[in-house]
Amino acid sequence: MLENNHSRPASHQSYEILRDRILNGELPGGSKIVEEKIAADLGVSRTPIRESIRKLEHEGLIVNKRVVKPSEKDLRNMFQVRMLLEGYSAQCAASYLKEHDLQSLHQCVEIGRTGTVEEIMEANERFHEIIVRASNNPVMIDIIDRMSSIIFLFRKTVVFYNRPHLIDEHEQIYQAIKARNGEKADRLMKTHLQADLEFCLHLLGC
Amino acid sequence: MLENNHSRPASHQSYEILRDRILNGELPGGSKIVEEKIAADLGVSRTPIRESIRKLEHEGLIVNKRVVKPSEKDLRNMFQVRMLLEGYSAQCAASYLKEHDLQSLHQCVEIGRTGTVEEIMEANERFHEIIVRASNNPVMIDIIDRMSSIIFLFRKTVVFYNRPHLIDEHEQIYQAIKARNGEKADRLMKTHLQADLEFCLHLLGC
DNA sequence: AATTAAAAAAATGTATACAAATATTACATA
DNA sequence: TATGTAATATTTGTATACATTTTTTTAATT
């Protein structure tokens, strides 16, 4: 049951709940999404639920009234876009990143070597987030954000299985950015994402 | 009044109507969008109207209950994304485009030199569309599509004022693709979009 | 047993009513 | 005149009812 209180609208609350349930696997890929069921479950009417479902559809997490189950092709396509946008972002980072953010990047690498699984996952996300924000381009950030909810379902796997070289690659990217070598940062980021993708697909037996 | 007939749902019909009205300037940037007004106008209830408004919000055509009025920065950001994605698409086109599509590209250039204003506008869109589709990446195509509704508001201006060299640039891109020179096609596409952007911004006095 | 048609059930689309939140107006006071 | 506040009106958010469409079940026929 949602809070009736002075919180966000029910449509937004239910959006967040559904999103979480999808991302943490509670609603696995392929699950049928039925408005009335969800509404009853969350204790609100169908009206706000519809809205949250539409939002999730737009985000790509729900397709055809079912929780998305991205195909190998889908992932390749999303990673191709990421390579272009994050590669460019890495270039921007090399040109513009301030000392403070550079230090944060370095910290992410450190945590990647010494942290717990949860810490590492968080640091990985942050590493990419810092770089993407360096693009200083909200349109780009938004596109990556939207894809990242789907990609999240995979990064989990990658870190859980502790992909070899992942942190080394981050370190190299960090070094290139620190050395203000944009062209190299771009190239390394693309290679990094390509490796990520292949590792995911391999693990998932694609 | 919408057709009650065996057509698409009212929410979808009203979406398309609203979208058209925004794109053709009938609902100019900054207009307040009020659910009840629109509903009365189109002769349906608020329920389907809400849905279409949400869709337009996702598409970026409505922001804060008002028709979007993109800032210079917004345009720069969108064009930056376009440069990356369409540049890559041009590369793909150079590698993979079939003879038939090559001929279509060439036709677009021809029409660009000889057609009426409407024909030229259409040919311009088609030129880019053929190249984007060469990426063979629905995720990428979708991103560009979503931005293109906003960008459309500008391409109109550019063609109306008949930007110098626009068709020459298309021709050069076409030649690079035909020559299977992906790197050059990429570079030319980026330059082309940059020029488009600057021309738009200049015209609009940004 | 497989295939199809009819019936039933379930789910979605839309209209309407009312509640909650926002914006607007009118008026009082400094 | 400017500013704050109460009253009003407008607009959005949500629940509910019903219509339409889609899916599933059942039964009949080959």
Coordinates of C-alpha atoms in Angstrom, one line a residue, chain B residues 75-187:
Chain B
L75 CA 19.9 22.4 -30.1
R76 CA 23.7 22.2 -29.7
N77 CA 23.3 19.2 -27.4
M78 CA 20.9 17.4 -29.8
F79 CA 23.2 18.1 -32.8
Q80 CA 26.2 16.9 -30.9
V81 CA 24.4 13.6 -30.4
R82 CA 23.3 13.6 -34.0
M83 CA 26.9 14.1 -35.2
L84 CA 28.1 11.1 -33.3
L85 CA 25.2 8.8 -34.3
E86 CA 24.8 10.0 -37.9
G87 CA 28.5 10.1 -38.4
Y88 CA 28.7 6.5 -37.4
S89 CA 25.7 5.7 -39.6
A90 CA 27.5 7.3 -42.5
Q91 CA 30.4 5.0 -41.8
C92 CA 28.1 2.0 -41.9
A93 CA 26.5 3.2 -45.0
A94 CA 29.9 3.4 -46.7
S95 CA 30.5 -0.2 -45.7
Y96 CA 27.2 -1.8 -46.3
L97 CA 24.8 0.3 -48.4
K98 CA 23.3 -1.6 -51.3
E99 CA 23.2 -0.3 -54.8
H100 CA 19.5 0.5 -54.6
D101 CA 19.9 2.7 -51.6
L102 CA 22.9 4.4 -53.2
Q103 CA 20.7 5.3 -56.1
S104 CA 18.1 6.7 -53.7
L105 CA 20.7 8.8 -52.0
H106 CA 21.8 10.1 -55.4
Q107 CA 18.1 10.9 -56.2
C108 CA 17.8 13.0 -53.1
V109 CA 20.8 15.0 -54.2
E110 CA 19.2 15.5 -57.6
I111 CA 15.9 16.6 -56.1
G112 CA 17.9 18.9 -53.9
R113 CA 19.1 20.7 -57.0
T114 CA 15.9 20.7 -59.1
G115 CA 12.9 20.2 -56.9
T116 CA 10.3 22.5 -55.3
V117 CA 10.7 23.6 -51.7
E118 CA 8.5 20.8 -50.5
E119 CA 10.3 18.2 -52.6
I120 CA 13.6 19.5 -51.3
M121 CA 12.5 19.3 -47.7
E122 CA 11.3 15.8 -48.2
A123 CA 14.4 14.7 -50.1
N124 CA 16.6 16.1 -47.3
E125 CA 14.8 14.1 -44.7
R126 CA 15.0 11.0 -46.8
F127 CA 18.7 11.5 -47.4
H128 CA 19.4 11.4 -43.7
E129 CA 16.9 8.7 -43.1
I130 CA 18.5 6.3 -45.6
I131 CA 21.9 6.8 -44.0
V132 CA 20.6 6.4 -40.4
R133 CA 18.9 3.2 -41.4
A134 CA 22.2 1.9 -42.7
S135 CA 23.3 1.7 -39.1
N136 CA 20.9 -1.2 -38.9
N137 CA 20.5 -0.3 -35.2
P138 CA 16.9 0.2 -34.0
V139 CA 18.1 1.7 -30.8
M140 CA 20.0 4.4 -32.7
I141 CA 17.3 5.0 -35.2
D142 CA 14.8 5.4 -32.3
I143 CA 17.0 8.0 -30.6
I144 CA 17.4 10.0 -33.7
D145 CA 13.7 9.7 -34.5
R146 CA 12.8 11.1 -31.1
M147 CA 15.1 14.1 -31.5
S148 CA 14.0 14.6 -35.1
S149 CA 10.6 15.9 -34.1
I150 CA 12.2 18.8 -32.4
I151 CA 14.9 19.2 -35.0
F152 CA 12.2 19.2 -37.7
L153 CA 11.1 22.6 -36.4
F154 CA 14.4 23.8 -37.5
R155 CA 15.2 22.0 -40.7
K156 CA 12.2 23.7 -42.1
T157 CA 13.8 27.0 -41.5
V158 CA 17.1 25.9 -43.0
V159 CA 15.6 24.7 -46.3
F160 CA 13.2 27.6 -46.5
Y161 CA 16.1 29.9 -46.4
N162 CA 18.0 27.6 -48.7
R163 CA 21.3 27.2 -46.9
P164 CA 24.2 27.6 -49.3
H165 CA 26.2 24.5 -49.9
L166 CA 23.7 22.2 -48.2
I167 CA 23.2 20.1 -51.3
D168 CA 26.9 20.2 -52.2
E169 CA 27.6 18.7 -48.8
H170 CA 25.0 16.0 -49.4
E171 CA 26.6 15.3 -52.7
Q172 CA 30.1 15.0 -51.1
I173 CA 28.7 12.7 -48.5
Y174 CA 27.1 10.6 -51.1
Q175 CA 30.3 10.4 -53.1
A176 CA 32.3 9.3 -50.0
I177 CA 29.7 6.6 -49.3
K178 CA 29.7 5.5 -52.9
A179 CA 33.5 5.4 -52.8
R180 CA 33.2 3.2 -49.7
N181 CA 35.3 5.7 -47.7
G182 CA 33.7 5.4 -44.3
E183 CA 36.1 7.6 -42.4
K184 CA 35.5 10.4 -44.9
A185 CA 31.8 9.9 -44.9
D186 CA 31.8 10.2 -41.1
R187 CA 33.9 13.3 -41.1

